[in-house]
mmCIF file of C-alpha atoms and ligand atoms in Angstrom:
data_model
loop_
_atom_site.group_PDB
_atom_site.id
_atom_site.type_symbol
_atom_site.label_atom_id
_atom_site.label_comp_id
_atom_site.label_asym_id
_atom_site.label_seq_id
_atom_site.Cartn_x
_atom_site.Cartn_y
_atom_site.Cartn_z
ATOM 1 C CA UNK S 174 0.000 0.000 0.000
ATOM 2 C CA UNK S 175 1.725 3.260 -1.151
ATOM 3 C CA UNK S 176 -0.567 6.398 -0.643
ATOM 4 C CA UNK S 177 1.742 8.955 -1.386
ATOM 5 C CA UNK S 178 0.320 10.993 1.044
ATOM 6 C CA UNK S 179 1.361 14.943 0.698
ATOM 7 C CA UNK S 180 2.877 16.457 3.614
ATOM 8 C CA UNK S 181 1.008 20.173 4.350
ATOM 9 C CA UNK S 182 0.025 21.136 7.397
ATOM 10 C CA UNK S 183 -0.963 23.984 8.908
ATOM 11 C CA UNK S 184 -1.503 25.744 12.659
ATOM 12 C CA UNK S 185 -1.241 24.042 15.864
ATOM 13 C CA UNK S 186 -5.511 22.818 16.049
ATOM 14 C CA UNK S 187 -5.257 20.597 18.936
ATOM 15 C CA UNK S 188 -2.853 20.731 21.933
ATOM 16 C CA UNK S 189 -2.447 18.378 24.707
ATOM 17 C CA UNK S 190 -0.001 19.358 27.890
ATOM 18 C CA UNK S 191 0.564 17.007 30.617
ATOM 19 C CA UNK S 192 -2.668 15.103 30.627
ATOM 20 C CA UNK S 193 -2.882 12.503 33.245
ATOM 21 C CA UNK S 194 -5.831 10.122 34.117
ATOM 22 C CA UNK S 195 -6.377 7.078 36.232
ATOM 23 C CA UNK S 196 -9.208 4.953 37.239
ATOM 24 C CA UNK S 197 -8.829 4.099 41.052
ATOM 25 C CA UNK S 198 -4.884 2.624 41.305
ATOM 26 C CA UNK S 199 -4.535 2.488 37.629
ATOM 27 C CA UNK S 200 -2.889 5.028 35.590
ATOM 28 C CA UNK S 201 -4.054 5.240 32.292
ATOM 29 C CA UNK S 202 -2.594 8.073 31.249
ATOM 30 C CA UNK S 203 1.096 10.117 33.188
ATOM 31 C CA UNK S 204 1.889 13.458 31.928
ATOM 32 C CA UNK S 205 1.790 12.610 28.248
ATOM 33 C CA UNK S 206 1.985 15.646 26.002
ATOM 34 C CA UNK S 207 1.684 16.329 22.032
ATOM 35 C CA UNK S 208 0.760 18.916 19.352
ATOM 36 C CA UNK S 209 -1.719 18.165 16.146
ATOM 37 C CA UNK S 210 -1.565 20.421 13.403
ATOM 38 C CA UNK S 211 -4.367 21.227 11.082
ATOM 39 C CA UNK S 212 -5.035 18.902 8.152
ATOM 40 C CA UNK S 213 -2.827 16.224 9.906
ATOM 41 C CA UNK S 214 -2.678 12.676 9.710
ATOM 42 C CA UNK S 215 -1.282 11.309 13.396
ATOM 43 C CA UNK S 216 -1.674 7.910 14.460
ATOM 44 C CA UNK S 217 -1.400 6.876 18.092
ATOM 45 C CA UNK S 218 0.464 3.735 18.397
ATOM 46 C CA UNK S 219 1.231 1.471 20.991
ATOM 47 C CA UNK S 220 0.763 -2.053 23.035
ATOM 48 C CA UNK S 221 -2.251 -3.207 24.203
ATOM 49 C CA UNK S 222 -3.446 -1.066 27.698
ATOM 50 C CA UNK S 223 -1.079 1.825 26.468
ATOM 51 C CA UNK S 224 -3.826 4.357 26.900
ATOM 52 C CA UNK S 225 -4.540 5.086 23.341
ATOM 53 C CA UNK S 226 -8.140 4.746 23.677
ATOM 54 C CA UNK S 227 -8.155 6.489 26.827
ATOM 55 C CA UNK S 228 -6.388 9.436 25.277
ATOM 56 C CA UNK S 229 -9.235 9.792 22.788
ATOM 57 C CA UNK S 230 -11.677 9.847 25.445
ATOM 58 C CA UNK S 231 -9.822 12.550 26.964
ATOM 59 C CA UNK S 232 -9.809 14.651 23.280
ATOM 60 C CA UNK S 233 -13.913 14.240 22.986
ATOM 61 C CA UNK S 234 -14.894 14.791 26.827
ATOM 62 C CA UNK S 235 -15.925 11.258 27.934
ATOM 63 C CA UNK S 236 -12.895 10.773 30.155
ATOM 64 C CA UNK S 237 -11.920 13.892 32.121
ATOM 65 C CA UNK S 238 -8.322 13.822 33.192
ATOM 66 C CA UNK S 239 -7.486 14.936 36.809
ATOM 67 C CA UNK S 240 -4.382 16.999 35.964
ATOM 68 C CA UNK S 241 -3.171 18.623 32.221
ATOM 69 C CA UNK S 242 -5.512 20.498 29.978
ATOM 70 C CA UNK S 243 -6.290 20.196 26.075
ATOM 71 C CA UNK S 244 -6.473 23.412 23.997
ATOM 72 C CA UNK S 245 -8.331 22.953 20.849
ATOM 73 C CA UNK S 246 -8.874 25.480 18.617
ATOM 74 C CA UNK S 247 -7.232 28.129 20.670
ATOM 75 C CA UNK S 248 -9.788 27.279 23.720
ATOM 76 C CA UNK S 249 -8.110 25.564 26.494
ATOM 77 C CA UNK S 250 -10.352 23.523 28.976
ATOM 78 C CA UNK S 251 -8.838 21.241 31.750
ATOM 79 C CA UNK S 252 -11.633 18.696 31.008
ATOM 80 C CA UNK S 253 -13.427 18.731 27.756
ATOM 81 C CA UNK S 254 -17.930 17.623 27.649
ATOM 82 C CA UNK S 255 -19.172 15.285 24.951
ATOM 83 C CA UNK S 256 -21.247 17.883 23.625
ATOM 84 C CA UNK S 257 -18.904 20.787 23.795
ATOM 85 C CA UNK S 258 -16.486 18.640 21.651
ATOM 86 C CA UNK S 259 -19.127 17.775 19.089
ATOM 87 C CA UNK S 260 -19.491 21.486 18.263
ATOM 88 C CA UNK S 261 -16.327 22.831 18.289
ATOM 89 C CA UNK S 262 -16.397 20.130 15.664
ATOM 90 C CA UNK S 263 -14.910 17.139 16.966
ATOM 91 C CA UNK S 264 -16.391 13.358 15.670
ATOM 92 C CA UNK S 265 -15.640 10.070 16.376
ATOM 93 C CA UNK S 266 -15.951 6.734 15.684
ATOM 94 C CA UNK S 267 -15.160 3.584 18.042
ATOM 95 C CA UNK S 268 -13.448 0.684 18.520
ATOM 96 C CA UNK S 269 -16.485 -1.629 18.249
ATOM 97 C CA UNK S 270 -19.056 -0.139 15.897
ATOM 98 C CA UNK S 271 -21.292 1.711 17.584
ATOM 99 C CA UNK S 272 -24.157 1.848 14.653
ATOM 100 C CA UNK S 273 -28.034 1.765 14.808
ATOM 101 C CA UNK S 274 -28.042 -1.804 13.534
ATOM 102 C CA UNK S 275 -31.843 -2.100 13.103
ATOM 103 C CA UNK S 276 -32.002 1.230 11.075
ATOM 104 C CA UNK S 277 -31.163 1.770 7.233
ATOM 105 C CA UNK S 278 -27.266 3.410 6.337
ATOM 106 C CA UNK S 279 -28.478 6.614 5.226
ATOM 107 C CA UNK S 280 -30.839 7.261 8.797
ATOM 108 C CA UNK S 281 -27.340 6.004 10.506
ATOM 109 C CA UNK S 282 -25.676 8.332 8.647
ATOM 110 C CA UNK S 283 -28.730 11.353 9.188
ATOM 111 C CA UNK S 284 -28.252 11.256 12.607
ATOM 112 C CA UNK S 285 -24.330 12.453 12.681
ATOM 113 C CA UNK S 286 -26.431 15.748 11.618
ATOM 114 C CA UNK S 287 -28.507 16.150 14.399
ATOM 115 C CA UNK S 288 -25.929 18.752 16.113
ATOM 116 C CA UNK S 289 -26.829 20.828 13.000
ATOM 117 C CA UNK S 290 -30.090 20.596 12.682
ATOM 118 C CA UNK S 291 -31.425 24.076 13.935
ATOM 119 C CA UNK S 292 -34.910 23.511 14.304
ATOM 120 C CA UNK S 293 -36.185 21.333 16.757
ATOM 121 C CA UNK S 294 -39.682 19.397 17.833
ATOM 122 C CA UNK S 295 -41.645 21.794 19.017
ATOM 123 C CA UNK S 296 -40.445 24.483 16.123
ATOM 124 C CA UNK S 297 -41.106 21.750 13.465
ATOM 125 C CA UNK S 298 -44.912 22.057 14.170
ATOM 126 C CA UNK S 299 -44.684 25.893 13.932
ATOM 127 C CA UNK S 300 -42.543 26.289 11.203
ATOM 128 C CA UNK S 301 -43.031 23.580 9.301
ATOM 129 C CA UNK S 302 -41.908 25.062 6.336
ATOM 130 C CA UNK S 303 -38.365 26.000 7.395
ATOM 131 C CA UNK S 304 -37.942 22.288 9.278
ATOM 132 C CA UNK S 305 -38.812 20.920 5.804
ATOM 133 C CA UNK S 306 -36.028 23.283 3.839
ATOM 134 C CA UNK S 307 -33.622 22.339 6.305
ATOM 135 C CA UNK S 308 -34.276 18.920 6.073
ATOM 136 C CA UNK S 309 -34.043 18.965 2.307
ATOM 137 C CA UNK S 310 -30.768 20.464 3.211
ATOM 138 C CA UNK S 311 -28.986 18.041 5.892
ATOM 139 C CA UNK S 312 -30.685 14.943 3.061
ATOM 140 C CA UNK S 313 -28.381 16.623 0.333
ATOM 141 C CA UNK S 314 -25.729 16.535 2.334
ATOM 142 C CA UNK S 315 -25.673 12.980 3.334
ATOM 143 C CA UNK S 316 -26.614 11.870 -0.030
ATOM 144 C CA UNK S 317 -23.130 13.241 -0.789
ATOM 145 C CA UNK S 318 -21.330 11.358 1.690
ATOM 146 C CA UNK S 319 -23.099 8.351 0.445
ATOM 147 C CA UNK S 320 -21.644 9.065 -3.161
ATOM 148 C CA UNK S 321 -18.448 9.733 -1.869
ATOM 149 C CA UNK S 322 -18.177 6.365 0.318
ATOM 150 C CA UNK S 323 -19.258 4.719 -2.656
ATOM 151 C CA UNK S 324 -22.466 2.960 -0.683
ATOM 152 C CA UNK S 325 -24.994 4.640 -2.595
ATOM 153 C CA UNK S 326 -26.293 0.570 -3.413
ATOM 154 C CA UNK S 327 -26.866 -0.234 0.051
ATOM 155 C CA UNK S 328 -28.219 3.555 0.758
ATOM 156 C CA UNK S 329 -31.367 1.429 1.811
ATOM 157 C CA UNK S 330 -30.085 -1.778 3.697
ATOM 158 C CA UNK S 331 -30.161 -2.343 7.250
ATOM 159 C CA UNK S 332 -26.978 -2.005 8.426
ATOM 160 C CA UNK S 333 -26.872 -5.549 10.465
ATOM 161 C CA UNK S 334 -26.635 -6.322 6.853
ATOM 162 C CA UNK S 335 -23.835 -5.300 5.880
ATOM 163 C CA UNK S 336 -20.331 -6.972 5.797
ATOM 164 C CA UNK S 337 -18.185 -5.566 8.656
ATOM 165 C CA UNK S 338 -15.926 -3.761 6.170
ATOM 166 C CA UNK S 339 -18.861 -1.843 5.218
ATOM 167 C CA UNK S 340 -20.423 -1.132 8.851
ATOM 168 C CA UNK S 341 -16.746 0.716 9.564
ATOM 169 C CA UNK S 342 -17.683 2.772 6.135
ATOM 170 C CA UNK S 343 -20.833 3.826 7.245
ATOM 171 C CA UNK S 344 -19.559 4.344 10.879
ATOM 172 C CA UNK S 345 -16.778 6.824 8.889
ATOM 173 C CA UNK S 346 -20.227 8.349 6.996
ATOM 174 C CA UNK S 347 -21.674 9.409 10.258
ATOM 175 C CA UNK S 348 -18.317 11.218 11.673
ATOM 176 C CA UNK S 349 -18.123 12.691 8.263
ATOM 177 C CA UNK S 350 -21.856 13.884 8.778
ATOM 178 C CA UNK S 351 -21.054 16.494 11.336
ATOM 179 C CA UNK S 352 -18.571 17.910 9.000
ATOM 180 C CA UNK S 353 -15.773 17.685 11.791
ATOM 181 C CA UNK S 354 -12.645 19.772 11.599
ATOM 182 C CA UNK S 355 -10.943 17.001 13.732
ATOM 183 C CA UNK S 356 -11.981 13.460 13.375
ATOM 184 C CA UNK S 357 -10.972 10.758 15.822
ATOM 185 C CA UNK S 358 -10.880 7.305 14.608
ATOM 186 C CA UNK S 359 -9.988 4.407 17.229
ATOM 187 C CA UNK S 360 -8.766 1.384 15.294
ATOM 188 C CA UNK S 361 -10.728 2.093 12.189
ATOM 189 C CA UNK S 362 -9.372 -1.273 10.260
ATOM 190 C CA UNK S 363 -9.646 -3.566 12.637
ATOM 191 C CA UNK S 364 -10.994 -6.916 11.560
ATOM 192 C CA UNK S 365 -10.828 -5.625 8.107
ATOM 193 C CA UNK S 366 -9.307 -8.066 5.462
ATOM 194 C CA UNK S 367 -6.484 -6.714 3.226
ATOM 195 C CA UNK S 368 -8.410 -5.392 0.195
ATOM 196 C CA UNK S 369 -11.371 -3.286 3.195
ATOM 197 C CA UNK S 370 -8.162 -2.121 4.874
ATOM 198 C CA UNK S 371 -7.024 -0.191 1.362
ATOM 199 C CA UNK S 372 -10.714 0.835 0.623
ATOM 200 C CA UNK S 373 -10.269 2.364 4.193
ATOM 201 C CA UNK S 374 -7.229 3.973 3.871
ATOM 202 C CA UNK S 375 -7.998 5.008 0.286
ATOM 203 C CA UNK S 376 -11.171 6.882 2.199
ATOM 204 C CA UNK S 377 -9.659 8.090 5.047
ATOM 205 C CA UNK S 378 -6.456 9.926 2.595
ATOM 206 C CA UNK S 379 -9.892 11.624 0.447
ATOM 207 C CA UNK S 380 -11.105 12.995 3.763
ATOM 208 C CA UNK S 381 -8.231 14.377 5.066
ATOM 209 C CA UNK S 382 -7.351 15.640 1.518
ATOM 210 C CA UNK S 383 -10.525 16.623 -0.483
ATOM 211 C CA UNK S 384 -11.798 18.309 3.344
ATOM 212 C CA UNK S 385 -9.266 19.269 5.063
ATOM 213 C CA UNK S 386 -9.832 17.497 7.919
ATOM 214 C CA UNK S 387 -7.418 16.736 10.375
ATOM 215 C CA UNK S 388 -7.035 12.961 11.550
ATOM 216 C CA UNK S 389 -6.223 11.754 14.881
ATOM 217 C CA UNK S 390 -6.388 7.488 14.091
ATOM 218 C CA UNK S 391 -5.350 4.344 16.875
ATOM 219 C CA UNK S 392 -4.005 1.533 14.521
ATOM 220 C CA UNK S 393 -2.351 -1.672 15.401
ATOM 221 C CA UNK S 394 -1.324 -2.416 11.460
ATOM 222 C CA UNK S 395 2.108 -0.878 11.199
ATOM 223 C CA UNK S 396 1.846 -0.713 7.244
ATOM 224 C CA UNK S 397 -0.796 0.998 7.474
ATOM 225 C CA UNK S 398 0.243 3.321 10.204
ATOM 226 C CA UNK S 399 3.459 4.580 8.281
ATOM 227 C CA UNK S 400 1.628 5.216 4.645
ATOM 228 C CA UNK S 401 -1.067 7.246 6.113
ATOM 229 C CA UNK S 402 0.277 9.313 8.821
ATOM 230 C CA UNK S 403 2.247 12.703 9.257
ATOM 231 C CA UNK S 404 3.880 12.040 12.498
ATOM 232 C CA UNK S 405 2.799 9.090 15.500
ATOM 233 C CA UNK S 406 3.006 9.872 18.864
ATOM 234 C CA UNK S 407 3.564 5.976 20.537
ATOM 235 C CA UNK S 408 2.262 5.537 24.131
ATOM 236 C CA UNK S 409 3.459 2.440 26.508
ATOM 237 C CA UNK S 410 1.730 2.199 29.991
ATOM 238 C CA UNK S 411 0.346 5.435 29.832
ATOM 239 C CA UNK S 412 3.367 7.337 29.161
ATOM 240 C CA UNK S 413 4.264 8.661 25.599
ATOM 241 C CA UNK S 414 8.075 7.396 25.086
ATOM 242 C CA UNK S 415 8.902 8.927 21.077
ATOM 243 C CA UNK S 416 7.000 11.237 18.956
ATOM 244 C CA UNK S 417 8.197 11.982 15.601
ATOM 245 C CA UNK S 418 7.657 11.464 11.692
ATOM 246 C CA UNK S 419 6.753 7.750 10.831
ATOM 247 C CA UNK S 420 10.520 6.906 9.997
ATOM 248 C CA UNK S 421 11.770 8.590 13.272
ATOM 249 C CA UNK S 422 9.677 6.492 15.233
ATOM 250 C CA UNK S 423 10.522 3.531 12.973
ATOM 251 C CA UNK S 424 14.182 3.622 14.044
ATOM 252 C CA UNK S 425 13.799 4.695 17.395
ATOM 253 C CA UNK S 426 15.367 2.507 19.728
ATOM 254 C CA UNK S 427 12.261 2.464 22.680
ATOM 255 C CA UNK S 428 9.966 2.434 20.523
ATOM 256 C CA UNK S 429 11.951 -0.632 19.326
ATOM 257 C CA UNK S 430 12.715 -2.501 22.380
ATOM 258 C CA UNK S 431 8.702 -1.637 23.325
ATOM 259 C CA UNK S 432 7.518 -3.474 20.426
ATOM 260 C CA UNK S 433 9.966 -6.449 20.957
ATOM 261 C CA UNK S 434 8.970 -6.599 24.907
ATOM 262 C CA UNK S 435 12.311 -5.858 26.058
ATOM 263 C CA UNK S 436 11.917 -5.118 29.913
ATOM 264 C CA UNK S 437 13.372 -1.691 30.702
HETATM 265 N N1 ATP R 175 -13.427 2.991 32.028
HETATM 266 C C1 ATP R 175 -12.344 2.411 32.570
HETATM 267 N N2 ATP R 175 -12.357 1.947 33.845
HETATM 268 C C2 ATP R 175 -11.271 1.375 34.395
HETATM 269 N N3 ATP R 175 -10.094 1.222 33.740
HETATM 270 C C3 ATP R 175 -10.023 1.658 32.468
HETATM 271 C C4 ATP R 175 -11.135 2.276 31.802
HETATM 272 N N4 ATP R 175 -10.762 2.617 30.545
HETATM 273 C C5 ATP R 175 -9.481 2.225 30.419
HETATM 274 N N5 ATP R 175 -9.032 1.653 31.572
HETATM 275 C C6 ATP R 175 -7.686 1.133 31.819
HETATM 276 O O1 ATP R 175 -6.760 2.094 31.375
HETATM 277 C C7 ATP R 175 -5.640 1.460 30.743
HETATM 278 C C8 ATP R 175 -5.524 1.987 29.318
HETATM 279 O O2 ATP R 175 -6.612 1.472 28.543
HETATM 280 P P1 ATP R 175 -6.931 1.901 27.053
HETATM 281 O O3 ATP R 175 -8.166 1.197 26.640
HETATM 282 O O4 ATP R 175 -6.884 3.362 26.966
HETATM 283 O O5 ATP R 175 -5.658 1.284 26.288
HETATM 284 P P2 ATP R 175 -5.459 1.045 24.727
HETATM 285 O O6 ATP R 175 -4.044 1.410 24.437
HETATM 286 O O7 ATP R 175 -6.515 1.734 23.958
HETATM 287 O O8 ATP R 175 -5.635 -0.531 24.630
HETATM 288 P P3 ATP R 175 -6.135 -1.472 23.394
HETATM 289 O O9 ATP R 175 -5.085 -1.397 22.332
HETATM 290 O O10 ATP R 175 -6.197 -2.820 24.031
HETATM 291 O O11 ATP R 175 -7.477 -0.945 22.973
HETATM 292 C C9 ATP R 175 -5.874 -0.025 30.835
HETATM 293 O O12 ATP R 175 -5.211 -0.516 31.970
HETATM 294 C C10 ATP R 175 -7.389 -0.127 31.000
HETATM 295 O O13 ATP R 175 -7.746 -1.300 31.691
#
């Protein structure tokens, strides 16, 4: 897989300084600290436990660290909400797929607009008029994230349906919906066979590309990991031990000895 990603990036979007979390005796997280730039690719690597999932709970508000704070956007906040992070444009998508599996892709999809839509219930009945033109709206939208996932033939299907490969699509298709400036994607190929796991990162390379959007992605496959991203920050028990460009990190020595289990 060679996706000849091109390396521009802009101002610092997100930052993270000193974040630490635990849960009772266990420390998740210790004082781990990075930078994302806009329109970035950076993958978060590391062993099983490391805290990578953790640390995207942190980003989107459902953990909330006890010490450190995250500045996104230029707003720093010591512990970030759910909802707050949803519209200063932050989506995600999770390590299981977290779908309505009785309800067709494009409703799945619909409700990753819901943050947008303006009017609500009570308004609909009122101005029923306006709820319609906006619904028209959000519809055209989705439609196009439909074309560009290439699902428009299951548009219809149920998505307990669909192969796994294409459940992760759709999963993408929601994010996507919210038109995020940063999207956070925990392990978005895993259980994918080889040829879903280029469809992926053939998808994930348009978004980041053809939107703008900048990527924060949790990946065990280390091909995959070094054609896609910009620079990897790699966490082991909680603690972020090398940060740097894929081929830095490639060569570096922890990072090394971390992979091979070497006890240090
Ligand atoms: N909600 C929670 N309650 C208690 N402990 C938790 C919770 N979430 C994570 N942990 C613990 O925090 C540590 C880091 O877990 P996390 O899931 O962030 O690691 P990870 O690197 O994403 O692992 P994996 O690659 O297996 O998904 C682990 O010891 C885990 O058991």
């Amino acid at each position: 897989m060679n996706s000849g990603k091109v390396h521009h990036t802009g101002d610092i979007i997100l930052k993270i300084d000193n974040i630490a979390l635990s849960f009772g005796g266990i420390k998740a997280l210790t004082d781990v600290s990075f930078q994302v730039r806009k329109h970035e690719i950076l993958a978060i690597i590391g062993p099983n436990g490391a805290g990578k999932s953790s640390m995207l709970n942190c980003i989107n508000g459902v953990y909330h660290p006890q010490d450190g704070a995250i500045t996104f956007k230029g707003e720093t906040r010591k512990q970030m909400r759910p909802h707050i992070a949803a519209k200063q444009g932050i989506a995600r998508t999770f390590q299981n797929i977290a779908l309505f599996k009785g309800m067709s892709v494009l409703d799945n999809i619909m409700t990753g607009r819901n943050l947008m839509m303006k009017t609500r219930f009570w308004q609909q009945a009122i101005y029923w008029g306006a709820a319609q033109r906006e619904e028209i709206e959000h519809r055209k939208k989705v439609e196009e994230i439909i074309r560009f996932l290439q699902i428009e033939s299951v548009r219809k299907t149920m998505v307990s349906q669909l192969s796994y490969g294409l459940q992760k699509r759709v999963e993408l298709g929601r994010a996507l919906a919210a038109e995020p400036d940063l999207l956070l994607l925990d392990e978005p190929m895993a259980g994918m066979n080889v040829e879903e796991k280029q469809d992926m990162c053939r998808f994930i390379l348009e978004v980041n590309e053809q939107f703008g959007t900048t990527i924060i992605l949790i990946e065990h496959d280390m091909g995959v990991v070094m054609d896609l991203s910009d620079r990897v920050v790699v966490l082991e028990y909680g603690r972020k031990i090398a940060d740097g460009t894929p081929d830095e990190v490639r060569s570096n020595q922890t990072v090394i000895d971390a992979y091979l289990g070497v006890s240090h």
